[in-house]
Short mmCIF file of C-alpha atoms in Angstrom, two decimals:
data_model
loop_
_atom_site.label_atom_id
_atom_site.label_comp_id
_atom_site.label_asym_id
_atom_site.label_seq_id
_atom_site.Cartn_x
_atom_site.Cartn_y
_atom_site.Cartn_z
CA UNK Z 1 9.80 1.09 -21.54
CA UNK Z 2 12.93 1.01 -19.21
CA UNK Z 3 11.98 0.69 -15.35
CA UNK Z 4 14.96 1.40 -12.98
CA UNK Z 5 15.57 -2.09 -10.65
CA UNK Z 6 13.54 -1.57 -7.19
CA UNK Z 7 14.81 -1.65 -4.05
CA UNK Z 8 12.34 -5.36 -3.65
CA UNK Z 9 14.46 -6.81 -6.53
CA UNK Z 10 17.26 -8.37 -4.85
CA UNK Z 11 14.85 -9.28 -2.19
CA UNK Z 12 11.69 -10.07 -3.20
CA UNK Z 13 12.12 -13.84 -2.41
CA UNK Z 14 13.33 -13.25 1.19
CA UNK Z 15 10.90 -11.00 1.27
CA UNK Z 16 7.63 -12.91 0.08
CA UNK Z 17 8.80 -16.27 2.33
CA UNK Z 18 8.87 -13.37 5.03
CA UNK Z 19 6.05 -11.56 4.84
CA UNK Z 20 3.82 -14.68 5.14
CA UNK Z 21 4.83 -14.99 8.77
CA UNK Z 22 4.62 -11.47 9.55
CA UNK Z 23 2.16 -9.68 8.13
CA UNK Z 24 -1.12 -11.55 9.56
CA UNK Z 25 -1.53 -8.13 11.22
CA UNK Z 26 -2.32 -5.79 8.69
CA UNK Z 27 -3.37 -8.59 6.33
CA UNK Z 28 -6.64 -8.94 8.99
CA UNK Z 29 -6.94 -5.49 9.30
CA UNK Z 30 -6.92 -5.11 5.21
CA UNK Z 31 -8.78 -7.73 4.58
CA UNK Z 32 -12.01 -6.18 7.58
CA UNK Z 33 -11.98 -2.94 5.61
CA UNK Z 34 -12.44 -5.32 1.99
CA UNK Z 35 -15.63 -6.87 3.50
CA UNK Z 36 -17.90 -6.11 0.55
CA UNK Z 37 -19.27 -7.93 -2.50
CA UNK Z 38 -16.60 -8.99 -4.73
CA UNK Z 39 -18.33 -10.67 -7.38
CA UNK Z 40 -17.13 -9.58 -10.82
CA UNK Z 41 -15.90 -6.50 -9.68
CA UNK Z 42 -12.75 -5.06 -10.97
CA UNK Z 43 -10.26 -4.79 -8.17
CA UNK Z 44 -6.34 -2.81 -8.21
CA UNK Z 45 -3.96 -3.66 -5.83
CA UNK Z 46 -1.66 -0.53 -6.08
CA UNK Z 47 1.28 -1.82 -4.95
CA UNK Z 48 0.82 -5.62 -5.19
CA UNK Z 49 4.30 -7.20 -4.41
CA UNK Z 50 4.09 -11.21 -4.59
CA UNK Z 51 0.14 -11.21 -5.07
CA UNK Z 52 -1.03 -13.02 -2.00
CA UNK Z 53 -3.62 -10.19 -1.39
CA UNK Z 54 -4.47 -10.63 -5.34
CA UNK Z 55 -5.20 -13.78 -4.85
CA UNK Z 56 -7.30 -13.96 -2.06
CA UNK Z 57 -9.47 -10.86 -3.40
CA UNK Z 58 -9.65 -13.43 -6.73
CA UNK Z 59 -10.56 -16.05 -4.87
CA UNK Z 60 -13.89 -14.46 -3.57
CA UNK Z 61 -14.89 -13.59 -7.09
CA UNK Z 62 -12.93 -10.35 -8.27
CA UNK Z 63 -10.99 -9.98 -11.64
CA UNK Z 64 -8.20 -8.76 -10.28
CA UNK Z 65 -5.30 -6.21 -11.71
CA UNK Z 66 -2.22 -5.27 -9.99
CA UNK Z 67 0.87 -3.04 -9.98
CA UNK Z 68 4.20 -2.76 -8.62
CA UNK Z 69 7.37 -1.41 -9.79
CA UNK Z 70 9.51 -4.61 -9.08
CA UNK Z 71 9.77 -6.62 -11.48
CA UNK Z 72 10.75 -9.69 -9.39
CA UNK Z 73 7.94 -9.71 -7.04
CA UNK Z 74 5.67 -9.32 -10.25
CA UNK Z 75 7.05 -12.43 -11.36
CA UNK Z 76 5.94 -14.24 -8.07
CA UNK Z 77 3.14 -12.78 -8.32
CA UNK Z 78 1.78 -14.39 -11.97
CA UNK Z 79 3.09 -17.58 -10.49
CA UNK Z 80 0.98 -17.15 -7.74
CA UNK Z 81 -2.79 -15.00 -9.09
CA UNK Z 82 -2.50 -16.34 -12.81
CA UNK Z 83 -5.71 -14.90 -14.46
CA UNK Z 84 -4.43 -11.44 -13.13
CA UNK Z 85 -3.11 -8.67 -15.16
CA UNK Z 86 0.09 -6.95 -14.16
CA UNK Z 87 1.84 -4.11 -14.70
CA UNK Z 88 5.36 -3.30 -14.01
CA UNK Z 89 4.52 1.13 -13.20
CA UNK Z 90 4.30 3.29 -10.56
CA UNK Z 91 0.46 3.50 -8.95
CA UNK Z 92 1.10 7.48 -9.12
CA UNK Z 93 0.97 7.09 -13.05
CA UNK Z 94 -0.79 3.27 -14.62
CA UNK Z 95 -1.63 2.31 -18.13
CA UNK Z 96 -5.65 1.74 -16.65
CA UNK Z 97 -8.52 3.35 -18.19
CA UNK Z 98 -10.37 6.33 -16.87
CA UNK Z 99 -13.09 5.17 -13.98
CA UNK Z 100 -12.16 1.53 -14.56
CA UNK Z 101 -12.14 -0.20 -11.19
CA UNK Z 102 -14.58 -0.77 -8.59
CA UNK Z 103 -12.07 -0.82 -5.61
CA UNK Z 104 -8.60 0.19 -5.31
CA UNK Z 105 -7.02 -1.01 -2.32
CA UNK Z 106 -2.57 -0.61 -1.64
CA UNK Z 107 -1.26 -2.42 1.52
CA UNK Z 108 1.79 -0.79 2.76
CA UNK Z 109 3.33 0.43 -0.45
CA UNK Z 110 1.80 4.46 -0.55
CA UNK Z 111 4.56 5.48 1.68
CA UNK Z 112 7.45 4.30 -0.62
CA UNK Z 113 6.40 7.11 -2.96
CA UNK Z 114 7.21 10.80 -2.37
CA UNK Z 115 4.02 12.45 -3.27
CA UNK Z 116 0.89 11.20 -1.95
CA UNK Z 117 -0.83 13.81 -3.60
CA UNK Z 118 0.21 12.36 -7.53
CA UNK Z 119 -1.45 8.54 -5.92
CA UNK Z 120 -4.67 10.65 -5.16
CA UNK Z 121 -5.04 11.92 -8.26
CA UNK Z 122 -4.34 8.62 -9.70
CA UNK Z 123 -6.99 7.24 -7.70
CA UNK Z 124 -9.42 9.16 -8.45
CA UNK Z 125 -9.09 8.78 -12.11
CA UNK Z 126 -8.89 5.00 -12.37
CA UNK Z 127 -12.31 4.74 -9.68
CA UNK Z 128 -15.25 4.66 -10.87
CA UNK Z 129 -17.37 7.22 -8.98
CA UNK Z 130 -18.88 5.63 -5.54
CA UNK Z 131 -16.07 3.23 -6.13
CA UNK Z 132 -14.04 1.91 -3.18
CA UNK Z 133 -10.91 3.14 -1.86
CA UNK Z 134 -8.50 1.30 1.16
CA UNK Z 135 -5.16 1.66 1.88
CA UNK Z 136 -3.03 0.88 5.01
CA UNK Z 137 0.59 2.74 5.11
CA UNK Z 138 3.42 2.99 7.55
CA UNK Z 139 2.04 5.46 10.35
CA UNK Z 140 3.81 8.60 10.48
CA UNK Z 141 4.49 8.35 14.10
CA UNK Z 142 6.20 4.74 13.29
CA UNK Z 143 8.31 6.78 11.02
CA UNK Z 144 9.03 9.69 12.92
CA UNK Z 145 10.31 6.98 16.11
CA UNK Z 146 12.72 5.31 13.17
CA UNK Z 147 14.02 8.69 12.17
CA UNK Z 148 15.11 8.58 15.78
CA UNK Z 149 13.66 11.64 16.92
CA UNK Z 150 14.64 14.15 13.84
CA UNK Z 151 12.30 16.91 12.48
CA UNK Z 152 8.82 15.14 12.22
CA UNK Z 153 8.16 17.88 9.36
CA UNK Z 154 10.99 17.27 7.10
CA UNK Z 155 10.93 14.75 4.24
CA UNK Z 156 13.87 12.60 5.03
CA UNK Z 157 14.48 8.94 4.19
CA UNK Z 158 13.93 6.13 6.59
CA UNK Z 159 15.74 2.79 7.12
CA UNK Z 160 13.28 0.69 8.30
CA UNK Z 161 13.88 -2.45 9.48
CA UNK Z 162 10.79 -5.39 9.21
CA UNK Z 163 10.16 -8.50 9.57
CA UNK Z 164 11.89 -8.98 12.96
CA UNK Z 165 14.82 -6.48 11.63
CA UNK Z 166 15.40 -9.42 9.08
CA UNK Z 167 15.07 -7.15 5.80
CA UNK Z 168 15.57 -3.55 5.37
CA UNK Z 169 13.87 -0.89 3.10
CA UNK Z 170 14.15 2.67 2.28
CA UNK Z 171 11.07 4.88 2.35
CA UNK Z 172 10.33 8.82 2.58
CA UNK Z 173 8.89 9.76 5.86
CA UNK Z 174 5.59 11.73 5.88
CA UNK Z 175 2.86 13.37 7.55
CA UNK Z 176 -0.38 12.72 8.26
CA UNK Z 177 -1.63 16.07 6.66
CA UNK Z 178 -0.25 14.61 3.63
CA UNK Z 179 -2.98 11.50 3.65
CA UNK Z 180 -5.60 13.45 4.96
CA UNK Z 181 -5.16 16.58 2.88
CA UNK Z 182 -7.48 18.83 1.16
CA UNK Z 183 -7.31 17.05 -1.78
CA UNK Z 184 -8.43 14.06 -0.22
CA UNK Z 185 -11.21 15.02 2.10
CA UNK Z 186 -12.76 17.17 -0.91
CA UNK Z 187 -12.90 13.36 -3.43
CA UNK Z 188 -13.27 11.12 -1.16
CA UNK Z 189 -16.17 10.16 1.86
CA UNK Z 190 -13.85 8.67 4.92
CA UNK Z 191 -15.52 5.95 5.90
CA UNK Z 192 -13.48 4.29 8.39
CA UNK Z 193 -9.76 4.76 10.38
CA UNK Z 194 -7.90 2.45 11.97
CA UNK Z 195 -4.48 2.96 14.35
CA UNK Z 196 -2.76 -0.03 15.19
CA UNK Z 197 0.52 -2.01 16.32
CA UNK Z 198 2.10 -4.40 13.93
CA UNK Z 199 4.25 -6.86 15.34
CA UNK Z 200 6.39 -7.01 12.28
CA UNK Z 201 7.94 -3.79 12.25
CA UNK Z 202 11.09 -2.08 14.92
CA UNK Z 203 10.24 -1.68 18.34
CA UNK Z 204 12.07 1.97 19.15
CA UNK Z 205 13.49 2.39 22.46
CA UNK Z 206 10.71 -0.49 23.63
CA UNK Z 207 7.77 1.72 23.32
CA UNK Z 208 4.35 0.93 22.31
CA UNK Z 209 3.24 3.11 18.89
CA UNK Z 210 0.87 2.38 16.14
CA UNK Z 211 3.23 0.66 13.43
CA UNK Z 212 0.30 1.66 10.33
CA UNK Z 213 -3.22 2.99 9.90
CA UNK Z 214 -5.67 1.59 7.40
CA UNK Z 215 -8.14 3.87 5.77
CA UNK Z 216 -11.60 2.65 3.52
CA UNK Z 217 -13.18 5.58 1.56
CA UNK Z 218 -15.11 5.88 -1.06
CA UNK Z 219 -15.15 8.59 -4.11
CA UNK Z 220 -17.32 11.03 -4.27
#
């Protein structure tokens, strides 16, 4: 099936020499919330880019899958995690089986979709029920302060610059009663939230605002 280039084509090498540097931040904070048994447990990264996060998850015993919808980074990434299976889709709609995995985790790639509603759903059918679910997005506030100040409510795109405003990407701005929406609270047990600055993303006007949140639930 045809997929449409991504925006992470043309750099996905700039950007997986990059992110190494700067993204020890919310690789920590991902990896805190991941601190359960691994063994043989079927894990998705939703959103997997160049695999380092594949990897490591593989390395403490998971079979690991993974998603992303460019291509280029997916080609890093079976460089990088062979043994993993990989997808070229959209996490809102994947080829994977009904209550397949044991944890689902997506490291700042839920934003980049319009509808966080269609991921839920997603989720929910690929878990298996008491499965694991973590993911760590751009925090709303981050992207209101790169908006510069515009209506906090309104959908609008966002230029934001990363990496020490080396690389830019486009992503659709949203709320936070879009992540912790109905839908959400009613399938899945919160288990822990997490605010915090990353150094790695645009410092607006010098002020000091959470740069991404990291949630761990599980489904009910």
């Amino acid at each position: 099936m045809y997929q449409k280039p991504s925006q992470y084509d043309h750099i996905a090498v700039a950007f997986s020499r990059s992110h190494r540097k700067w993204n020890s931040t919310n690789r920590s904070a991902l990896y805190r919330a991941m601190r359960f048994p691994m063994e043989g447990k079927k894990v998705l990264d939703a959103g997997c880019g160049d695999g380092t996060d594949m990897l490591h998850f593989q390395q403490r015993g998971a079979r690991v899958y993974g998603c992303d919808v460019s291509q280029e980074l997916l080609q890093i990434a079976r460089r990088k995690c062979p043994g993993a299976r990989l997808e070229q889709c959209s996490f809102s709609n994947t080829p994977f089986r009904d209550f397949f995995f044991d944890a689902v985790y997506s490291k700042y790639a839920m934003q980049h979709d319009a509808d966080i509603a269609a991921i839920y759903r997603e989720v929910r059918r690929v878990l298996k029920p008491g499965g694991i679910f973590v993911f760590l997005v751009a925090h709303p506030f981050r992207q209101f302060m790169e908006k510069r100040g515009t209506n906090y409510f309104r959908q609008e795109i966002v230029h934001s610059r990363i990496f020490g405003k080396t690389l830019v990407v486009d992503e659709p701005s949203h709320m936070l009663a879009e992540y912790f929406s109905n839908y959400f609270l009613h399938y899945f047990s919160l288990l822990s939230f997490r605010e915090q600055v990353d150094p790695g993303t645009e410092k607006i006007g010098g002020c000091t605002y959470p740069g991404f949140f990291i949630v761990k639930a599980a489904k009910k």
